[in-house]
JSON list of C-alpha atoms in Angstrom, two decimals:
[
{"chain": "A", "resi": 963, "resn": "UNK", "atom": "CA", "xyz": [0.00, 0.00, 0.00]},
{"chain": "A", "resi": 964, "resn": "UNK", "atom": "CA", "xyz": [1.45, 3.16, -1.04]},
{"chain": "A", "resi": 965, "resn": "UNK", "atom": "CA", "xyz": [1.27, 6.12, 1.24]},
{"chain": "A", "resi": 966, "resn": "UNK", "atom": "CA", "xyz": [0.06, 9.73, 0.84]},
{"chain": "A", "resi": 967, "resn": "UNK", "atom": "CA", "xyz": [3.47, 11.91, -0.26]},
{"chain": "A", "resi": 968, "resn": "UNK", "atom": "CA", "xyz": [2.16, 14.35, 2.42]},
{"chain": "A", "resi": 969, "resn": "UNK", "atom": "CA", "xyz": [2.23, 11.39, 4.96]},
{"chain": "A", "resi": 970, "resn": "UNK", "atom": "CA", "xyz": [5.55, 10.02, 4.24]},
{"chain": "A", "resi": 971, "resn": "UNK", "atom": "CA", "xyz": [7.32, 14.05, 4.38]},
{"chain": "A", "resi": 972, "resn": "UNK", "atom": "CA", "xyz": [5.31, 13.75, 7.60]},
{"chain": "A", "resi": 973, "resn": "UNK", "atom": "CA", "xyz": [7.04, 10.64, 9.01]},
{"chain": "A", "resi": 974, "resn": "UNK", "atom": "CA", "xyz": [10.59, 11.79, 7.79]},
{"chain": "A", "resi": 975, "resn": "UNK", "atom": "CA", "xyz": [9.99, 15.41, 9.25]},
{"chain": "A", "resi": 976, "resn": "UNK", "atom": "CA", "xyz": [9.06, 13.68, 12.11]},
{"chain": "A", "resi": 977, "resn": "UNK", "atom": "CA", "xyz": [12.27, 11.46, 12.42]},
{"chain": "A", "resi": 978, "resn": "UNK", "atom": "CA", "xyz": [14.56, 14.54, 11.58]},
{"chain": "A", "resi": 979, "resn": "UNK", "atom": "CA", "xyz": [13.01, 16.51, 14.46]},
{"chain": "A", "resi": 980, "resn": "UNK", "atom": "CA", "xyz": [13.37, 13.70, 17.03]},
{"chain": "A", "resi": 981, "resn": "UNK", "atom": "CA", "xyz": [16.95, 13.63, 16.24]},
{"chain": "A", "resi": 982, "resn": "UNK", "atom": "CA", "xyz": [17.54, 16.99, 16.50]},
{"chain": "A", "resi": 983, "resn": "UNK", "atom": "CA", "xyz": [15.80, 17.63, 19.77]},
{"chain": "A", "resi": 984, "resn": "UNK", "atom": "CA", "xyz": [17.15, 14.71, 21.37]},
{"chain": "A", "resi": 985, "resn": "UNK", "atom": "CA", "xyz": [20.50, 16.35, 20.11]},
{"chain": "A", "resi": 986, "resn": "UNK", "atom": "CA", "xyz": [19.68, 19.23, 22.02]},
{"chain": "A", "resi": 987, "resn": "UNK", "atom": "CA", "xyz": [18.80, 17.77, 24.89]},
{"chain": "A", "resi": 988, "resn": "UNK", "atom": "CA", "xyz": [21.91, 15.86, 25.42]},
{"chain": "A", "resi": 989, "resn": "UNK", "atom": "CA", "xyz": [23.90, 19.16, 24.45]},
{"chain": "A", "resi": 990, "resn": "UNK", "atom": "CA", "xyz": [21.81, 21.11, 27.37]},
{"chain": "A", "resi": 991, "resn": "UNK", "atom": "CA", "xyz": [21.34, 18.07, 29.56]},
{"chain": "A", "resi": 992, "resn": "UNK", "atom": "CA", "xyz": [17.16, 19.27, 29.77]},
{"chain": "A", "resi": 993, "resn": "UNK", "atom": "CA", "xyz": [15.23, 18.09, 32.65]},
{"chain": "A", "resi": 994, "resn": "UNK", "atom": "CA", "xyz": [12.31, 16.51, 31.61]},
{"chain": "A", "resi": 995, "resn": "UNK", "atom": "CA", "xyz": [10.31, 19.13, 33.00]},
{"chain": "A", "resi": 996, "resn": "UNK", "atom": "CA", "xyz": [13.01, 21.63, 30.98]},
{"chain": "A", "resi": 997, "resn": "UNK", "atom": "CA", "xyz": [11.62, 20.04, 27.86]},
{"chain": "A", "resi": 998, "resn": "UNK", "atom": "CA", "xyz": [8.32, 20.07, 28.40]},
{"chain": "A", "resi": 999, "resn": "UNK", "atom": "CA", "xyz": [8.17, 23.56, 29.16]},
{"chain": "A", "resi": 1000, "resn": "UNK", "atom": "CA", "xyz": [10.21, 24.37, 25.73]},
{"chain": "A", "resi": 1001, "resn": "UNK", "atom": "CA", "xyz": [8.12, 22.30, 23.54]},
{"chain": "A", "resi": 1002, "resn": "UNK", "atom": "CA", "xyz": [4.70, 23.99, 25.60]},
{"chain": "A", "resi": 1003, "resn": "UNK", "atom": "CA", "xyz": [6.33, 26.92, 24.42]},
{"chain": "A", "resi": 1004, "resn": "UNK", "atom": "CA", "xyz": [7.04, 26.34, 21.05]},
{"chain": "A", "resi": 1005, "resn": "UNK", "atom": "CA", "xyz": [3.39, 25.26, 21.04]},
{"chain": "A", "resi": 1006, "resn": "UNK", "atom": "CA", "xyz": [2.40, 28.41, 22.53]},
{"chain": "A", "resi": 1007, "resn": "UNK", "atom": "CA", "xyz": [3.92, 30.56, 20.09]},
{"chain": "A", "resi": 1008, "resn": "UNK", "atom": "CA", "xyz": [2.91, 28.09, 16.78]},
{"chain": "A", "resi": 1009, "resn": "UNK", "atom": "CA", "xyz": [-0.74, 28.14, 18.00]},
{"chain": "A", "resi": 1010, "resn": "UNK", "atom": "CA", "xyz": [-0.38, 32.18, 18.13]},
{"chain": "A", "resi": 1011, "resn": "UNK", "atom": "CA", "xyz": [1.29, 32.66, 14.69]},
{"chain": "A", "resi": 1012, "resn": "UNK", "atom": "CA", "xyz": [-1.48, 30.47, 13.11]},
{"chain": "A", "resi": 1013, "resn": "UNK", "atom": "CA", "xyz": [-4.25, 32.51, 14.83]},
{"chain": "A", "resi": 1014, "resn": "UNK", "atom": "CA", "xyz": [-2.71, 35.58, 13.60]},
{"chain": "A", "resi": 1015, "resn": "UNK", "atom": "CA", "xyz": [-2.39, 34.33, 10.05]},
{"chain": "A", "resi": 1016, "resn": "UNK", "atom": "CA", "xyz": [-6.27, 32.98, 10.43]},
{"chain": "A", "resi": 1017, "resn": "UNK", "atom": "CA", "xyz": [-7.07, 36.90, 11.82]},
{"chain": "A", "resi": 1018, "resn": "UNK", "atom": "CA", "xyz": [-5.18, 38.24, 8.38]},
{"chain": "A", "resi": 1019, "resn": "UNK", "atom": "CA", "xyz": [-7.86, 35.90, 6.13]}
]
């Protein structure tokens, strides 16, 4: 069964971002609760860009 393209840029996106965030964490040495709060943030601030976008429309 072939995948979606959209799905499988997904998955690799997916891998290549795991990798680099666990990169950072060892380079930091993040709590857990360190990363939490970072990726809340990052959250934060993605779920306020797309609002502003949606407030341009």
């Amino acid at each position: 069964m072939k995948l979606h393209p959209r799905h499988e840029l997904r998955q690799k996106a997916e891998v290549e971002a795991q990798l680099k965030l666990l990169g950072i964490i060892k380079k930091y040495d993040l709590s857990y609760g360190e990363i939490f709060t970072i990726l809340a943030k990052l959250m934060s601030n993605w779920a306020r860009y797309l609002k502003k976008d949606e407030d341009k429309k």
